[in-house]
mmCIF file of C-alpha atoms in Angstrom:
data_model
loop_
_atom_site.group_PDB
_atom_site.id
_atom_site.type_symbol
_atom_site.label_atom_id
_atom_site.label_comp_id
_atom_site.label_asym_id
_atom_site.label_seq_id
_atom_site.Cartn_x
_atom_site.Cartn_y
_atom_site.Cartn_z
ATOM 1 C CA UNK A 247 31.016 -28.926 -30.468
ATOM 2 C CA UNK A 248 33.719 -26.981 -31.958
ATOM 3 C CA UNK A 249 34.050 -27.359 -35.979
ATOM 4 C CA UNK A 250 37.626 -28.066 -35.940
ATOM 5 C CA UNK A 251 38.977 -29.547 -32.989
ATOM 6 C CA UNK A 252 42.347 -30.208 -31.828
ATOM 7 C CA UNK A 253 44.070 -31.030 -29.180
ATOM 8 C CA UNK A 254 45.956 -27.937 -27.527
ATOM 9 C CA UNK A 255 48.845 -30.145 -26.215
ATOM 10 C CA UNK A 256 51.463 -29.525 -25.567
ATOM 11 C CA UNK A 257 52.838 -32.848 -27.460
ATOM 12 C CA UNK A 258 56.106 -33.671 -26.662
ATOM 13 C CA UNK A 259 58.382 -35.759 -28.272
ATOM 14 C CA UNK A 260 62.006 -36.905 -27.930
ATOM 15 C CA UNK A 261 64.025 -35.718 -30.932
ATOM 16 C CA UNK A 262 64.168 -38.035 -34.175
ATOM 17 C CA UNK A 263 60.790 -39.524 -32.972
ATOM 18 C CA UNK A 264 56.891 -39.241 -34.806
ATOM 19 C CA UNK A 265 54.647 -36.861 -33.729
ATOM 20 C CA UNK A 266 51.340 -37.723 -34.521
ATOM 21 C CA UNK A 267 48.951 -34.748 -34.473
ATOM 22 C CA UNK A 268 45.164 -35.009 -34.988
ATOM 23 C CA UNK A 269 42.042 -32.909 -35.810
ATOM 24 C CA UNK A 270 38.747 -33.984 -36.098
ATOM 25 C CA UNK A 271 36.127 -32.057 -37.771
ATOM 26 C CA UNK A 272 32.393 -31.181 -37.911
ATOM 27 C CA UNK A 273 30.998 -31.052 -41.511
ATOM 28 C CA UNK A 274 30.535 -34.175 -43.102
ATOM 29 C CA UNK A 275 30.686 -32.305 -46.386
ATOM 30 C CA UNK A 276 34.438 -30.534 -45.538
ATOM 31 C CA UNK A 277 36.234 -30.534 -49.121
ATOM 32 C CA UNK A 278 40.160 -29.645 -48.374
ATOM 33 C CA UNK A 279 42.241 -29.905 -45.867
ATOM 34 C CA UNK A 280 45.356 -28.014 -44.272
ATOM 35 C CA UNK A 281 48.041 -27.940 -42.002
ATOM 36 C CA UNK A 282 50.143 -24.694 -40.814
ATOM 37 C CA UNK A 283 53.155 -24.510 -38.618
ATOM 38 C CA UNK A 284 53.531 -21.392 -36.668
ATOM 39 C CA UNK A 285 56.213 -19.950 -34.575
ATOM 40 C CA UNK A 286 55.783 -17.894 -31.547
ATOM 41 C CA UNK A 287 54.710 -14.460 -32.979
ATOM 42 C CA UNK A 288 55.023 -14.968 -36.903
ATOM 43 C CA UNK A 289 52.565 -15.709 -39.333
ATOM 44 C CA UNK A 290 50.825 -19.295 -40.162
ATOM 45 C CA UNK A 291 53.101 -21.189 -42.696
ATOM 46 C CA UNK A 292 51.517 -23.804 -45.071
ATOM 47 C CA UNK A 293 52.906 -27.504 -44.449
ATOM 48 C CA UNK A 294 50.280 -29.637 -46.760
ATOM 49 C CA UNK A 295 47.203 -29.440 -47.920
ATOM 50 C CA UNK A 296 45.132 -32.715 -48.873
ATOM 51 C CA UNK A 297 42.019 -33.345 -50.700
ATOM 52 C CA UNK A 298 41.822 -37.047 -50.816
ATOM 53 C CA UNK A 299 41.145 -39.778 -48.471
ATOM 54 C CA UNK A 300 44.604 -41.825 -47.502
ATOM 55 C CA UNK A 301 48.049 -40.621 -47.125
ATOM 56 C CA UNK A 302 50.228 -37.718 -48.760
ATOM 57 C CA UNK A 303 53.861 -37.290 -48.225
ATOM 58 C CA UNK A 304 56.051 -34.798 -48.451
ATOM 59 C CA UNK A 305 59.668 -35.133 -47.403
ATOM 60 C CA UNK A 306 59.091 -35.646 -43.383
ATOM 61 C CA UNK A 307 56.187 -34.812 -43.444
ATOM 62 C CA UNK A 308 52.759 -37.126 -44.300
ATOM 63 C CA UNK A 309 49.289 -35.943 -44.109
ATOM 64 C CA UNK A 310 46.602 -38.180 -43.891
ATOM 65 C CA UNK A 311 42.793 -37.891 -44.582
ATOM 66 C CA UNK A 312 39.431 -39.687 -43.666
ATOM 67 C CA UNK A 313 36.540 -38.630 -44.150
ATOM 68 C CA UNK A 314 34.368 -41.514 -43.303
ATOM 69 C CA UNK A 315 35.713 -40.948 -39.469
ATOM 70 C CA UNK A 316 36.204 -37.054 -40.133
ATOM 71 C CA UNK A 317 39.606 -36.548 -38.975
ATOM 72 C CA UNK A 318 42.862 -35.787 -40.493
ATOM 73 C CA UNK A 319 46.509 -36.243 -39.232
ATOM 74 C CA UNK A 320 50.034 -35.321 -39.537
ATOM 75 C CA UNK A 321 52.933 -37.110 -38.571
ATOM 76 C CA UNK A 322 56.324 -35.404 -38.296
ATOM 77 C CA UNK A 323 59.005 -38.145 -38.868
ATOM 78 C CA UNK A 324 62.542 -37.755 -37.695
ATOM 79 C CA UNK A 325 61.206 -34.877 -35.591
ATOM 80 C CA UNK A 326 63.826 -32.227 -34.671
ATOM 81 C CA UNK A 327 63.749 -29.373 -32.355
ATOM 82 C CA UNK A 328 63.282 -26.971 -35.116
ATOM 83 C CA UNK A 329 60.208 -28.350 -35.501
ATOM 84 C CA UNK A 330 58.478 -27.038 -32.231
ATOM 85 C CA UNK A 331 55.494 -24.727 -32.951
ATOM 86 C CA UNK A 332 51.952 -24.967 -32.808
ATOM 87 C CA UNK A 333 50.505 -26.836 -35.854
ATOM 88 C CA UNK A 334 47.238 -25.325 -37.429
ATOM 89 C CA UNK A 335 44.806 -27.794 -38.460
ATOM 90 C CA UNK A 336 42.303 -25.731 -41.348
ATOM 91 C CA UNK A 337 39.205 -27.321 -43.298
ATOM 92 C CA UNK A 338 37.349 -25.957 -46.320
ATOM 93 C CA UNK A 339 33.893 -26.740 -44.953
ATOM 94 C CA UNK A 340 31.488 -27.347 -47.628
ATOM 95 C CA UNK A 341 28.955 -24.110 -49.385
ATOM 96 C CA UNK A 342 31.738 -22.047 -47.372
ATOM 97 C CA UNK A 343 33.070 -20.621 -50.102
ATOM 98 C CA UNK A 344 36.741 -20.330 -49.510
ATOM 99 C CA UNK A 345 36.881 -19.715 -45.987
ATOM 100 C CA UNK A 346 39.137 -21.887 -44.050
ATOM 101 C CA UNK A 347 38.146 -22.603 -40.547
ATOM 102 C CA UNK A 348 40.510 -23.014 -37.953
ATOM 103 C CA UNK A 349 41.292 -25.210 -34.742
ATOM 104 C CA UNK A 350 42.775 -23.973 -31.749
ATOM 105 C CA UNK A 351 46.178 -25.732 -32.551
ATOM 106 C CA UNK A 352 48.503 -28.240 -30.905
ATOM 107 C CA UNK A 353 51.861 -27.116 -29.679
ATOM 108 C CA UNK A 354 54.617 -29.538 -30.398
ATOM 109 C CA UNK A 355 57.462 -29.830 -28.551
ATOM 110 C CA UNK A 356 60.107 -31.709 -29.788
ATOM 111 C CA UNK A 357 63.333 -32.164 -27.020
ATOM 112 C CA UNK A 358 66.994 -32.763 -27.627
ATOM 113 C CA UNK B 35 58.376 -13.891 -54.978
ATOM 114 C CA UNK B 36 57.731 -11.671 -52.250
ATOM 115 C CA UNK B 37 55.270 -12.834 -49.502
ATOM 116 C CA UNK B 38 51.738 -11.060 -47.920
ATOM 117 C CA UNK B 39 52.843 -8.256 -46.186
ATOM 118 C CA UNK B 40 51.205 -5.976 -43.555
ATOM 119 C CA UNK B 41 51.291 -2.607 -41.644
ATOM 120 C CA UNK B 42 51.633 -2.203 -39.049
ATOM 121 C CA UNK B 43 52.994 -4.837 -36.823
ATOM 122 C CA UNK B 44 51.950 -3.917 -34.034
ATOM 123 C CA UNK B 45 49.232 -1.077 -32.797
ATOM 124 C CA UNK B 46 48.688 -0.085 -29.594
ATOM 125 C CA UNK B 47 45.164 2.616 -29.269
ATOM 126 C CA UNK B 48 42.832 3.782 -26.735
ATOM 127 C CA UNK B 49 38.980 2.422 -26.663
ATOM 128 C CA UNK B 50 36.957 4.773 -28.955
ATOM 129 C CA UNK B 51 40.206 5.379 -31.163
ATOM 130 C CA UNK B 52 40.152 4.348 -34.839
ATOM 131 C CA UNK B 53 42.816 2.344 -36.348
ATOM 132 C CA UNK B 54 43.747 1.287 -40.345
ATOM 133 C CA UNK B 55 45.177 -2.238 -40.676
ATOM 134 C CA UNK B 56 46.726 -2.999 -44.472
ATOM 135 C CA UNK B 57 47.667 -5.881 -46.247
ATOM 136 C CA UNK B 58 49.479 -6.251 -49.518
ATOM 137 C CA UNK B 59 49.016 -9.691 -51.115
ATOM 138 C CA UNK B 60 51.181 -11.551 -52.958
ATOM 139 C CA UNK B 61 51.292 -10.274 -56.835
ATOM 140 C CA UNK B 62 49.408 -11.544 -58.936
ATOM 141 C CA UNK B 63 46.559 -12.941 -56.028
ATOM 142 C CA UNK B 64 43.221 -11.714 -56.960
ATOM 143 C CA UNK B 65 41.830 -13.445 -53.778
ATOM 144 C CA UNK B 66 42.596 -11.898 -50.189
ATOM 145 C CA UNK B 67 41.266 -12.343 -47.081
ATOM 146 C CA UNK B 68 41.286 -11.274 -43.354
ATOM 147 C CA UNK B 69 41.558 -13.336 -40.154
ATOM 148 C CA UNK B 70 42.024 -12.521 -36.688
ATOM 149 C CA UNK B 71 42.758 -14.770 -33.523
ATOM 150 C CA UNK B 72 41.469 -13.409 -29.951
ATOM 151 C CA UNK B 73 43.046 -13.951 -27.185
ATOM 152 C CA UNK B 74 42.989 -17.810 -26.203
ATOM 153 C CA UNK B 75 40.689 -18.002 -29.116
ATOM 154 C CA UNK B 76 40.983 -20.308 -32.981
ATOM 155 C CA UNK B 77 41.899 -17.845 -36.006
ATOM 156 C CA UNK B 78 38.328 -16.824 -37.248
ATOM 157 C CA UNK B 79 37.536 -15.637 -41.033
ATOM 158 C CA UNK B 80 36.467 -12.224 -41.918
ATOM 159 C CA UNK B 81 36.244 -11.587 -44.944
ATOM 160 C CA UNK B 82 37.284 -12.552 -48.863
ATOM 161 C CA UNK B 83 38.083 -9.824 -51.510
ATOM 162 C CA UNK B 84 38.078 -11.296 -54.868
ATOM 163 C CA UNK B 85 39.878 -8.449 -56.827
ATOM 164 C CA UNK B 86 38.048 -5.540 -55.770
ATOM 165 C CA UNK B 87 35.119 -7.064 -54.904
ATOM 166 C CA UNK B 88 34.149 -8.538 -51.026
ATOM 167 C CA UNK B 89 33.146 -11.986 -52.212
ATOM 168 C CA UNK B 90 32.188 -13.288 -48.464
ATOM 169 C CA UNK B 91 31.922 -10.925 -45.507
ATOM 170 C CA UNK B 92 29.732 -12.770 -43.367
ATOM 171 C CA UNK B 93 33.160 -13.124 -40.764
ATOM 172 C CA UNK B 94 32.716 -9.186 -40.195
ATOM 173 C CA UNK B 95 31.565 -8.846 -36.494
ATOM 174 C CA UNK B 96 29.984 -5.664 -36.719
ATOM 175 C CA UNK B 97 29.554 -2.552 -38.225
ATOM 176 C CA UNK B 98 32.415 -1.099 -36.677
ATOM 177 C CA UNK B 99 34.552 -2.956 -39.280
ATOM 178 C CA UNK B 100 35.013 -1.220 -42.788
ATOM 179 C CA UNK B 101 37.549 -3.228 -45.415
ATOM 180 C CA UNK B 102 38.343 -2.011 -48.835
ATOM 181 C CA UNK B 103 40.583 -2.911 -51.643
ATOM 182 C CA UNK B 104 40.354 -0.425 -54.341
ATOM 183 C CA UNK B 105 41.965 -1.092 -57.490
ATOM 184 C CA UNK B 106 41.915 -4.682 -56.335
ATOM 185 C CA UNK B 107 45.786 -4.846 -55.112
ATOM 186 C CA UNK B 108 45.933 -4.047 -51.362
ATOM 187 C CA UNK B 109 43.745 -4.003 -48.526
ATOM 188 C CA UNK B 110 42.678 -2.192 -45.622
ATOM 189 C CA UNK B 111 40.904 -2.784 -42.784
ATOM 190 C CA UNK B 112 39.218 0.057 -40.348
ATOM 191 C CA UNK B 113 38.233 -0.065 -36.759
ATOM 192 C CA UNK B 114 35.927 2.945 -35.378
ATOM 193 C CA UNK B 115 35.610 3.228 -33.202
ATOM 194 C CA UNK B 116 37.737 0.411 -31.676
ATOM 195 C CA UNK B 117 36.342 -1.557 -28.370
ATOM 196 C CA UNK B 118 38.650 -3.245 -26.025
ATOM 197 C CA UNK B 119 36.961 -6.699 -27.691
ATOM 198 C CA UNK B 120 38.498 -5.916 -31.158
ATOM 199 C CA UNK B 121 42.316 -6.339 -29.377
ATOM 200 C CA UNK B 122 43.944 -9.100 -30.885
ATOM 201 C CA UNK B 123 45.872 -10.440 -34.246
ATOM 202 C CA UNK B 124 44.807 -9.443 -37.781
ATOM 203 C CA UNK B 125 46.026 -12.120 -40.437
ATOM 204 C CA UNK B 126 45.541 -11.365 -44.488
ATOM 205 C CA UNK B 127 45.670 -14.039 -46.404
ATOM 206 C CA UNK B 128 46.283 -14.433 -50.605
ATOM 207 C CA UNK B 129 45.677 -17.162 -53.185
ATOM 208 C CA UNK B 130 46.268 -17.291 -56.753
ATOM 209 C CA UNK B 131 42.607 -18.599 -58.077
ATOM 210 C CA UNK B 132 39.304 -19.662 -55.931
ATOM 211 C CA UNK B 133 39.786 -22.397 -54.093
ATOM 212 C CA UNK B 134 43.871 -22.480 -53.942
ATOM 213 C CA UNK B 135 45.920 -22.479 -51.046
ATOM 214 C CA UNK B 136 46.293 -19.126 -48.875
ATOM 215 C CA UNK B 137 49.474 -17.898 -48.248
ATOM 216 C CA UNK B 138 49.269 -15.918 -44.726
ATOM 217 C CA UNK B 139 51.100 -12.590 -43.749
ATOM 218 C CA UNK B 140 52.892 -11.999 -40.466
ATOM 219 C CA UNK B 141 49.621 -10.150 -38.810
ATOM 220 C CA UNK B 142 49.011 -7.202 -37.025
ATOM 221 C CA UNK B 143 48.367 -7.469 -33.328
ATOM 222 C CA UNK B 144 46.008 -5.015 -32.214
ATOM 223 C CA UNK B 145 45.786 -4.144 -28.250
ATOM 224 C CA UNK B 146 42.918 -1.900 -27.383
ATOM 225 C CA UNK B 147 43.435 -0.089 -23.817
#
């Protein structure tokens, strides 16, 4: 079992949809949690971070956290073309110091 | 506020060849770390410079790997002798204080022939 898992997609979605993307992790003990956006050849771009179980938002964007189930989300509202990329989902797994460890990423595909 | 930065963007060497990777952090970030993705592979840690210090280097695959960041501003990172394996990208990473977010450069992508 991989530590982070997500699915690699791709996720498509008609333009001013949701996309819901998931990732479930290993370690019970994981103590932050982030999600990256990254376009084809550049470098991983922070979207949220949460620490807390429940829901964060930010603009479009909402992040959302349990740790009883181990998985966090993000959901893209009003989701617009520019928003295609593959979404990083990275966990601060506990006594790791401040390495984040990856999953594979989902690409999102959002259509006119 | 300038971003992470890093040199080059692109390197293209023979097996057995060595090759310098560097990464300038964001001002004022004491912490900075390296990634790399494989091919078809998640983006695995390295290692973690606090200042000039290597806080965590149990990422480092081998002995073939050598980073350093003297003076505790930028970073390099040396292959030798580079194996076709090692092809890939090289992500640096910065953050303010320990834990904080990391803010990630653009990467180097590193193809071994």
């Amino acid at each position: 079992q991989k530590e982070v898992e997500q699915n690699s997609g791709p996720l498509s979605v008609p333009e001013g949809a949701i996309a819901s993307l998931n990732c479930t992790y290993s370690d019970r003990g994981s103590q932050s949690f982030f999600w990256y956006r990254q376009y084809s050849g550049k470098s991983p771009e922070l979207i949220m971070f949460i620490y807390s179980n429940g829901d964060k938002e930010d603009g479009r964007f909402t992040a959302q956290l349990n740790k009883a189930s181990q998985y966090v989300s993000l959901l893209i509202r009003d989701s617009q073309p520019s928003d295609s990329a593959t979404y990083l989902c990275a966990v601060n797994m506990w006594n790791a110091g401040n390495m984040l460890t990856f999953g594979g990423g989902t690409r999102l595909m959002v259509k006119p | 506020e300038a971003g992470v930065t890093q040199f080059p963007s692109h390197s293209v060497i023979e097996k057995g060849q060595t090759v310098t990777l560097r990464c300038d952090p964001i001002s004022g970030h004491d912490n900075l770390y390296w990634y790399r993705r494989v091919m078809g592979k998640e983006i695995k840690f390295l290692l973690h410079f606090v200042k000039e210090s290597k806080q965590d280097e149990s990422g480092m695959p081998n002995n073939r790997f050598l980073a350093e960041r003297t003076g505790g501003t930028y970073s390099t990172l040396k292959v030798q002798p580079a194996e076709l394996e090692d092809s890939g990208v090289y992500f640096c990473a910065s953050s303010r204080r320990h834990p904080d977010t990391q803010y990630f450069g653009p990467g180097t992508r590193l193809t071994v022939l």
